[in-house]
Amino acid sequence: MNEGDCNIVLEVLTRATSQDASILKPAEQQLKQWETQPGFHSILQTIIQNHNIGVNVRWMAVLFFKNGIDRYWRRTATNAISDTEKEGIRAKLIARFDEPVAPIATQLSVLIGKIARLDCPKLWPELVPTLLDAIKQPDLLYQQRALLTLQHVNKTLASRRLATDRKLFQELTTNIFGFVLNLWNTYHEKFLQAANAEDPTAMATALELSVLALKVLRKQLVFGTTEPGKSQEAMMLIQLIFQRIRSFLEMRVRLPANHTLREKLEKMAILHTKILIDCQESFPLAYIDFISSSLELCTSCVFSDENRHLLFERFQVQCMNLIKAIVRCEKYKERTGPDEEPDPVTVKAEGATKGFFTESIVTEICQRLIMQYFPLGQEDLELWESDPEGFVADESGESWKFSLRPCTETLFITLFHANKPVFIPVLIQMVQKVQDACDTEDMQVLLQKEAVYNAIGQAAFELFDDVDFDQWFTSHLLKELQNKHPRYKVIRRRVIWLVGQWIGVKLSPSLHPTLYEAVLPLLSQDEDLVVRISAAQALKTAVDDFEFKTETFLPYLDSSFSLLFQLLQDVSECDTKMSILHVMSFIIERVGPEIRPFSNNLAQYLPLLWEDSAEHNMLRCVILSTLIHLVQGLGPHSTTLYPFLLPVIKFSTDTSKPPHVYLMEDGVDLWYDTLQNAPSMTPELLQLFSNMPEVLEMATENLKTCLQIISSYVVLGKEQFMQSHGQTVASCTTGIVSELRTEGIAAVLKTIETVFKVFPMEGPRLFESYLPTVFEEILNKDTYPMVMTMHVSLLSRIIIKNQDYFFSILDGIAKSWNTTPDELLTNLIQTWVDRMDQLAIAERRKLTGLAFAALMTSSSRAVFERLPDTMYIIVEVLHDVCREEGDQQIDFLVMSEDHSDEVQDEYDTLHDKRMRELSRQDPVHNTSFPEYVKFQMSQCERLHGPTVFQQIMDSIDEEVVQQLKGFISLSFL
């Protein structure tokens, strides 16, 4: 495209702003087609910079311009913008800073920052000098747009992490930090002058410019300064922040609540605290000189009645987070050995914190945190009434960085841990003061008690040695839970939460039944919903306790499960349903098969919940998790769930359905557990396997489970399954081997071995195309031992059960490799024998012994030539698997026919039993190795005659023969 096409592009951009979809869609498609055309982005830039064109059209041009830069600016990009066009774009971008529309100006600044990240300074050395010159212009719009651009450029350059990039940013910081600091000071002075003149417009302009300058300084302080303690300008910045922050708070308070400047002043105050927190986290040692100033500023604002009017929530959070960062900083704690000199820097830091946190200050902070910040406010109580599920929504993760309540609680725990000797008596005294207060008419009294109980729960681990919780629970807290006054729900909810906090800390197992009895009334439908949800979480904690005993809980299982099921139906929010389902799922998991009599209601409700949660994939994940535990608990009775269960598995593991991204992992686990507990194969289960090839192809984390599913199908479905899906199993398992690491390959080979176990004759034929690889891997001396062991096992099973097929495969491979069968077999046996030590497991070694013994009756010349070596291995295996009982050598791997040696487990699934039965049919476990060797040697003598056989035996090392006599007795030995 050329400049003459500008009008054409302008016309299409105009159509792209239409509200009519029939006009808009074709225009957007046309613009996307032009994205790869040379000159297109230069035309967009021309349109953007023409202020006479409508704002909507220019905005659309900016969006396409920005997207194009993202996709095509890098040299390595397909259809990359040419160097010549890029040079012109860069020049135009910084030719003027007079964009009148703020949103467009912001987008252009972001765009320049993106290009700077790739091109500055090597390809764009003039960028920063041009910006600095523009900032010095007298025109305020020019200054603001240039400073906004510098801020975004500075931000993107600071985000680069390579060592060379960091060095370049440090050089930039060295060159312009002083200039920007002076700029910030200048704008601050202009702001104060405008404030004195009561000129809100000038105040807003100066404040906006001041914020931009300070944002630049923040990034340069943290990422561009290596040792701020040695930089006079960096230290000056920190000092000025302490001097100015209070003035912004005071000025904000003097403005009306709806004044536009209030929000700007709040942002400025927050930005000041962000710099302090960043500096303390990034340069804790350089910050030591400011520890006292920080603590004085923050505590005087947060814990003083005098300054309470200055505060707003986000500022309180920032102050508390700064206090917490200082108290928790490991660099400020002295840790020296008995013979080491203390570090003066650490001593200074510790002195600053200890000097500030005197006993009286710590006591006051403790009391104010609990009584001023812990109590529920009017907004909390209104939310409780209007949206109970929203009230109990869990604030997790890093919410303490932004929300006042979690921030307050984390600060409380941090200070408690650092000041136990002061906090503990204060807190216990507060408990004694409020615990007997039960005046339901005075809400403030109840809220204070609720706050103190919250503190006791938060500090449960810290108070382990100082509170007799068993005694407190039985003598006092149980009574609190029994007070059914409507207003007392605040205390009931807090007490049951408190008990939940202490269960894993210090509640005797003997009191667990008492706790269950106390929880059940709180779950009933006539109780407040917030209390019910809190009681459900406390019950989960009790069931999750290390000392939980199923038999103790069984008398309460029916009631608790019914009440939880009712609660699940009564709540409406997705997150709350997930939470209650988690509790029920956890109970099902802990009680196992005992859940069977109580599962009908849940089994009937889950399909309805599944349908209602079509738009909530995370809730569906929880439903899948619940089904997993339900199937495990129901065992063989899980077939009653099949009408719902199998379609859910099919949907969750269908890679053509978008939700599979969320549901796949749990869906595969549910599929596996369903097969584990299936009493028989059904047409629906069989049809479900059609999802497996695609699932296996994309399997990463759940590869092992997918392979276990295939093995479960083979053992459960046998001929029925293999007739329907045998070829699919062979192709999808061998097809992924080349993409896997050692552990994955071994897992695939174990699945193939399961097929060989169940179908010793037909199985190897299914995998015939893979058998040459088996030979290759055994002959390859670099094959990992784990993988070599599995290939040897597969070959051994073919030799033992289907020797004619083995020799036909050997002939075919020899022909394709242009060698003779005897030569190939000789090399195979020799490599096999040489690597025998890598077979570490007795069962695997016995398989090899059985295979070598089976080959004795073959007519292969290679077998007879290598018989001394194979006989040596056979004797080794006899030593491995035999133990002496009386005057006999007994193969301890053989399972007895009366099943007396079978270890039964109450958690055994039907699949476990099927696998044990399969093991009984395995030659490793149903064939006595000494007897088998004896039989094969007798057959060998009968087939070849005594003379030839004696010649063979004479070729074997005499010591090997003598050891062989210790295991078997034959007339010729």
GROMACS .gro file of N, CA and C in nm, residues 216-290:
model
  225
  216VAL      N    1   0.789   0.734   3.736
  216VAL     CA    2   0.921   0.712   3.673
  216VAL      C    3   1.026   0.689   3.780
  217LEU      N    4   1.026   0.772   3.883
  217LEU     CA    5   1.124   0.760   3.991
  217LEU      C    6   1.111   0.627   4.063
  218ARG      N    7   0.988   0.579   4.080
  218ARG     CA    8   0.967   0.451   4.151
  218ARG      C    9   1.036   0.337   4.078
  219LYS      N   10   1.015   0.326   3.947
  219LYS     CA   11   1.077   0.218   3.870
  219LYS      C   12   1.230   0.232   3.870
  220GLN      N   13   1.278   0.355   3.859
  220GLN     CA   14   1.423   0.374   3.852
  220GLN      C   15   1.489   0.347   3.988
  221LEU      N   16   1.419   0.377   4.096
  221LEU     CA   17   1.473   0.350   4.229
  221LEU      C   18   1.489   0.200   4.249
  222VAL      N   19   1.387   0.122   4.211
  222VAL     CA   20   1.387  -0.022   4.238
  222VAL      C   21   1.472  -0.100   4.138
  223PHE      N   22   1.463  -0.065   4.010
  223PHE     CA   23   1.528  -0.146   3.907
  223PHE      C   24   1.653  -0.082   3.846
  224GLY      N   25   1.669   0.047   3.870
  224GLY     CA   26   1.783   0.113   3.807
  224GLY      C   27   1.890   0.156   3.904
  225THR      N   28   1.868   0.133   4.033
  225THR     CA   29   1.964   0.174   4.135
  225THR      C   30   2.018   0.050   4.205
  226THR      N   31   2.149   0.031   4.200
  226THR     CA   32   2.208  -0.088   4.262
  226THR      C   33   2.229  -0.069   4.411
  227GLU      N   34   2.271   0.048   4.452
  227GLU     CA   35   2.295   0.076   4.594
  227GLU      C   36   2.235   0.211   4.630
  228PRO      N   37   2.105   0.214   4.656
  228PRO     CA   38   2.041   0.344   4.685
  228PRO      C   39   2.098   0.411   4.809
  229GLY      N   40   2.153   0.331   4.902
  229GLY     CA   41   2.210   0.388   5.024
  229GLY      C   42   2.328   0.479   4.995
  230LYS      N   43   2.393   0.459   4.880
  230LYS     CA   44   2.508   0.541   4.842
  230LYS      C   45   2.470   0.652   4.743
  231SER      N   46   2.342   0.660   4.710
  231SER     CA   47   2.295   0.762   4.616
  231SER      C   48   2.225   0.873   4.694
  232GLN      N   49   2.283   0.992   4.689
  232GLN     CA   50   2.225   1.106   4.761
  232GLN      C   51   2.085   1.138   4.708
  233GLU      N   52   2.067   1.125   4.576
  233GLU     CA   53   1.937   1.158   4.517
  233GLU      C   54   1.831   1.055   4.556
  234ALA      N   55   1.870   0.926   4.561
  234ALA     CA   56   1.774   0.822   4.601
  234ALA      C   57   1.731   0.843   4.746
  235MET      N   58   1.826   0.872   4.834
  235MET     CA   59   1.792   0.896   4.974
  235MET      C   60   1.706   1.021   4.990
  236MET      N   61   1.733   1.122   4.905
  236MET     CA   62   1.653   1.244   4.910
  236MET      C   63   1.508   1.214   4.873
  237LEU      N   64   1.488   1.128   4.773
  237LEU     CA   65   1.353   1.090   4.732
  237LEU      C   66   1.276   1.029   4.850
  238ILE      N   67   1.338   0.935   4.921
  238ILE     CA   68   1.272   0.870   5.035
  238ILE      C   69   1.239   0.974   5.144
  239GLN      N   70   1.335   1.062   5.172
  239GLN     CA   71   1.313   1.164   5.276
  239GLN      C   72   1.197   1.257   5.239
  240LEU      N   73   1.192   1.295   5.110
  240LEU     CA   74   1.084   1.384   5.066
  240LEU      C   75   0.948   1.316   5.076
  241ILE      N   76   0.944   1.185   5.052
  241ILE     CA   77   0.818   1.112   5.064
  241ILE      C   78   0.765   1.121   5.207
  242PHE      N   79   0.852   1.101   5.306
  242PHE     CA   80   0.808   1.111   5.446
  242PHE      C   81   0.760   1.253   5.479
  243GLN      N   82   0.823   1.352   5.418
  243GLN     CA   83   0.784   1.491   5.447
  243GLN      C   84   0.649   1.527   5.386
  244ARG      N   85   0.617   1.469   5.270
  244ARG     CA   86   0.502   1.516   5.193
  244ARG      C   87   0.376   1.432   5.211
  245ILE      N   88   0.390   1.309   5.254
  245ILE     CA   89   0.276   1.217   5.250
  245ILE      C   90   0.160   1.266   5.337
  246ARG      N   91   0.192   1.321   5.457
  246ARG     CA   92   0.086   1.364   5.547
  246ARG      C   93   0.010   1.484   5.488
  247SER      N   94   0.080   1.571   5.415
  247SER     CA   95   0.013   1.689   5.359
  247SER      C   96  -0.095   1.649   5.258
  248PHE      N   97  -0.070   1.540   5.182
  248PHE     CA   98  -0.172   1.493   5.087
  248PHE      C   99  -0.295   1.441   5.162
  249LEU      N  100  -0.270   1.370   5.273
  249LEU     CA  101  -0.382   1.319   5.353
  249LEU      C  102  -0.465   1.433   5.411
  250GLU      N  103  -0.396   1.535   5.462
  250GLU     CA  104  -0.468   1.648   5.523
  250GLU      C  105  -0.544   1.727   5.418
  251MET      N  106  -0.483   1.745   5.302
  251MET     CA  107  -0.549   1.820   5.195
  251MET      C  108  -0.672   1.745   5.145
  252ARG      N  109  -0.662   1.612   5.137
  252ARG     CA  110  -0.775   1.530   5.093
  252ARG      C  111  -0.894   1.545   5.187
  253VAL      N  112  -0.869   1.547   5.317
  253VAL     CA  113  -0.977   1.554   5.415
  253VAL      C  114  -1.052   1.686   5.406
  254ARG      N  115  -0.982   1.793   5.365
  254ARG     CA  116  -1.045   1.925   5.358
  254ARG      C  117  -1.138   1.940   5.239
  255LEU      N  118  -1.130   1.846   5.143
  255LEU     CA  119  -1.214   1.854   5.024
  255LEU      C  120  -1.346   1.783   5.046
  256PRO      N  121  -1.453   1.825   4.979
  256PRO     CA  122  -1.582   1.755   4.989
  256PRO      C  123  -1.569   1.611   4.941
  257ALA      N  124  -1.658   1.525   4.987
  257ALA     CA  125  -1.649   1.381   4.959
  257ALA      C  126  -1.655   1.351   4.810
  258ASN      N  127  -1.728   1.433   4.735
  258ASN     CA  128  -1.744   1.404   4.592
  258ASN      C  129  -1.647   1.484   4.504
  259HIS      N  130  -1.552   1.549   4.564
  259HIS     CA  131  -1.458   1.632   4.487
  259HIS      C  132  -1.367   1.543   4.403
  260THR      N  133  -1.347   1.582   4.276
  260THR     CA  134  -1.266   1.499   4.186
  260THR      C  135  -1.121   1.487   4.232
  261LEU      N  136  -1.072   1.587   4.306
  261LEU     CA  137  -0.932   1.583   4.350
  261LEU      C  138  -0.908   1.484   4.462
  262ARG      N  139  -1.014   1.446   4.534
  262ARG     CA  140  -0.995   1.351   4.645
  262ARG      C  141  -0.934   1.220   4.595
  263GLU      N  142  -0.987   1.168   4.485
  263GLU     CA  143  -0.936   1.041   4.432
  263GLU      C  144  -0.791   1.056   4.386
  264LYS      N  145  -0.758   1.171   4.323
  264LYS     CA  146  -0.620   1.193   4.278
  264LYS      C  147  -0.523   1.202   4.397
  265LEU      N  148  -0.568   1.266   4.504
  265LEU     CA  149  -0.483   1.277   4.624
  265LEU      C  150  -0.465   1.140   4.690
  266GLU      N  151  -0.570   1.059   4.687
  266GLU     CA  152  -0.558   0.923   4.741
  266GLU      C  153  -0.455   0.843   4.662
  267LYS      N  154  -0.461   0.854   4.530
  267LYS     CA  155  -0.366   0.782   4.446
  267LYS      C  156  -0.223   0.829   4.474
  268MET      N  157  -0.208   0.958   4.496
  268MET     CA  158  -0.075   1.012   4.524
  268MET      C  159  -0.023   0.959   4.658
  269ALA      N  160  -0.107   0.956   4.760
  269ALA     CA  161  -0.065   0.905   4.890
  269ALA      C  162  -0.028   0.757   4.880
  270ILE      N  163  -0.108   0.679   4.806
  270ILE     CA  164  -0.080   0.536   4.788
  270ILE      C  165   0.052   0.517   4.715
  271LEU      N  166   0.076   0.600   4.613
  271LEU     CA  167   0.200   0.588   4.537
  271LEU      C  168   0.321   0.613   4.627
  272HIS      N  169   0.309   0.707   4.720
  272HIS     CA  170   0.418   0.732   4.815
  272HIS      C  171   0.446   0.607   4.899
  273THR      N  172   0.340   0.543   4.949
  273THR     CA  173   0.361   0.424   5.033
  273THR      C  174   0.415   0.308   4.950
  274LYS      N  175   0.374   0.298   4.823
  274LYS     CA  176   0.426   0.191   4.737
  274LYS      C  177   0.577   0.202   4.722
  275ILE      N  178   0.626   0.323   4.708
  275ILE     CA  179   0.770   0.342   4.695
  275ILE      C  180   0.842   0.299   4.822
  276LEU      N  181   0.785   0.333   4.938
  276LEU     CA  182   0.846   0.292   5.063
  276LEU      C  183   0.850   0.139   5.075
  277ILE      N  184   0.739   0.073   5.042
  277ILE     CA  185   0.733  -0.073   5.051
  277ILE      C  186   0.829  -0.137   4.951
  278ASP      N  187   0.832  -0.085   4.827
  278ASP     CA  188   0.924  -0.138   4.726
  278ASP      C  189   1.069  -0.126   4.771
  279CYS      N  190   1.103  -0.011   4.824
  279CYS     CA  191   1.241   0.013   4.867
  279CYS      C  192   1.279  -0.079   4.982
  280GLN      N  193   1.186  -0.096   5.079
  280GLN     CA  194   1.216  -0.184   5.193
  280GLN      C  195   1.234  -0.329   5.147
  281GLU      N  196   1.150  -0.374   5.054
  281GLU     CA  197   1.160  -0.511   5.007
  281GLU      C  198   1.284  -0.533   4.921
  282SER      N  199   1.318  -0.436   4.837
  282SER     CA  200   1.430  -0.453   4.744
  282SER      C  201   1.565  -0.422   4.808
  283PHE      N  202   1.567  -0.325   4.899
  283PHE     CA  203   1.694  -0.283   4.960
  283PHE      C  204   1.678  -0.271   5.111
  284PRO      N  205   1.654  -0.383   5.181
  284PRO     CA  206   1.625  -0.374   5.325
  284PRO      C  207   1.737  -0.308   5.406
  285LEU      N  208   1.862  -0.332   5.367
  285LEU     CA  209   1.973  -0.274   5.445
  285LEU      C  210   1.982  -0.123   5.423
  286ALA      N  211   1.961  -0.080   5.299
  286ALA     CA  212   1.964   0.064   5.272
  286ALA      C  213   1.847   0.134   5.340
  287TYR      N  214   1.743   0.059   5.375
  287TYR     CA  215   1.622   0.118   5.433
  287TYR      C  216   1.631   0.130   5.586
  288ILE      N  217   1.738   0.078   5.643
  288ILE     CA  218   1.747   0.075   5.790
  288ILE      C  219   1.729   0.214   5.851
  289ASP      N  220   1.787   0.315   5.786
  289ASP     CA  221   1.777   0.452   5.841
  289ASP      C  222   1.633   0.503   5.843
  290PHE      N  223   1.544   0.436   5.770
  290PHE     CA  224   1.406   0.483   5.764
  290PHE      C  225   1.310   0.394   5.843
   0.00000   0.00000   0.00000
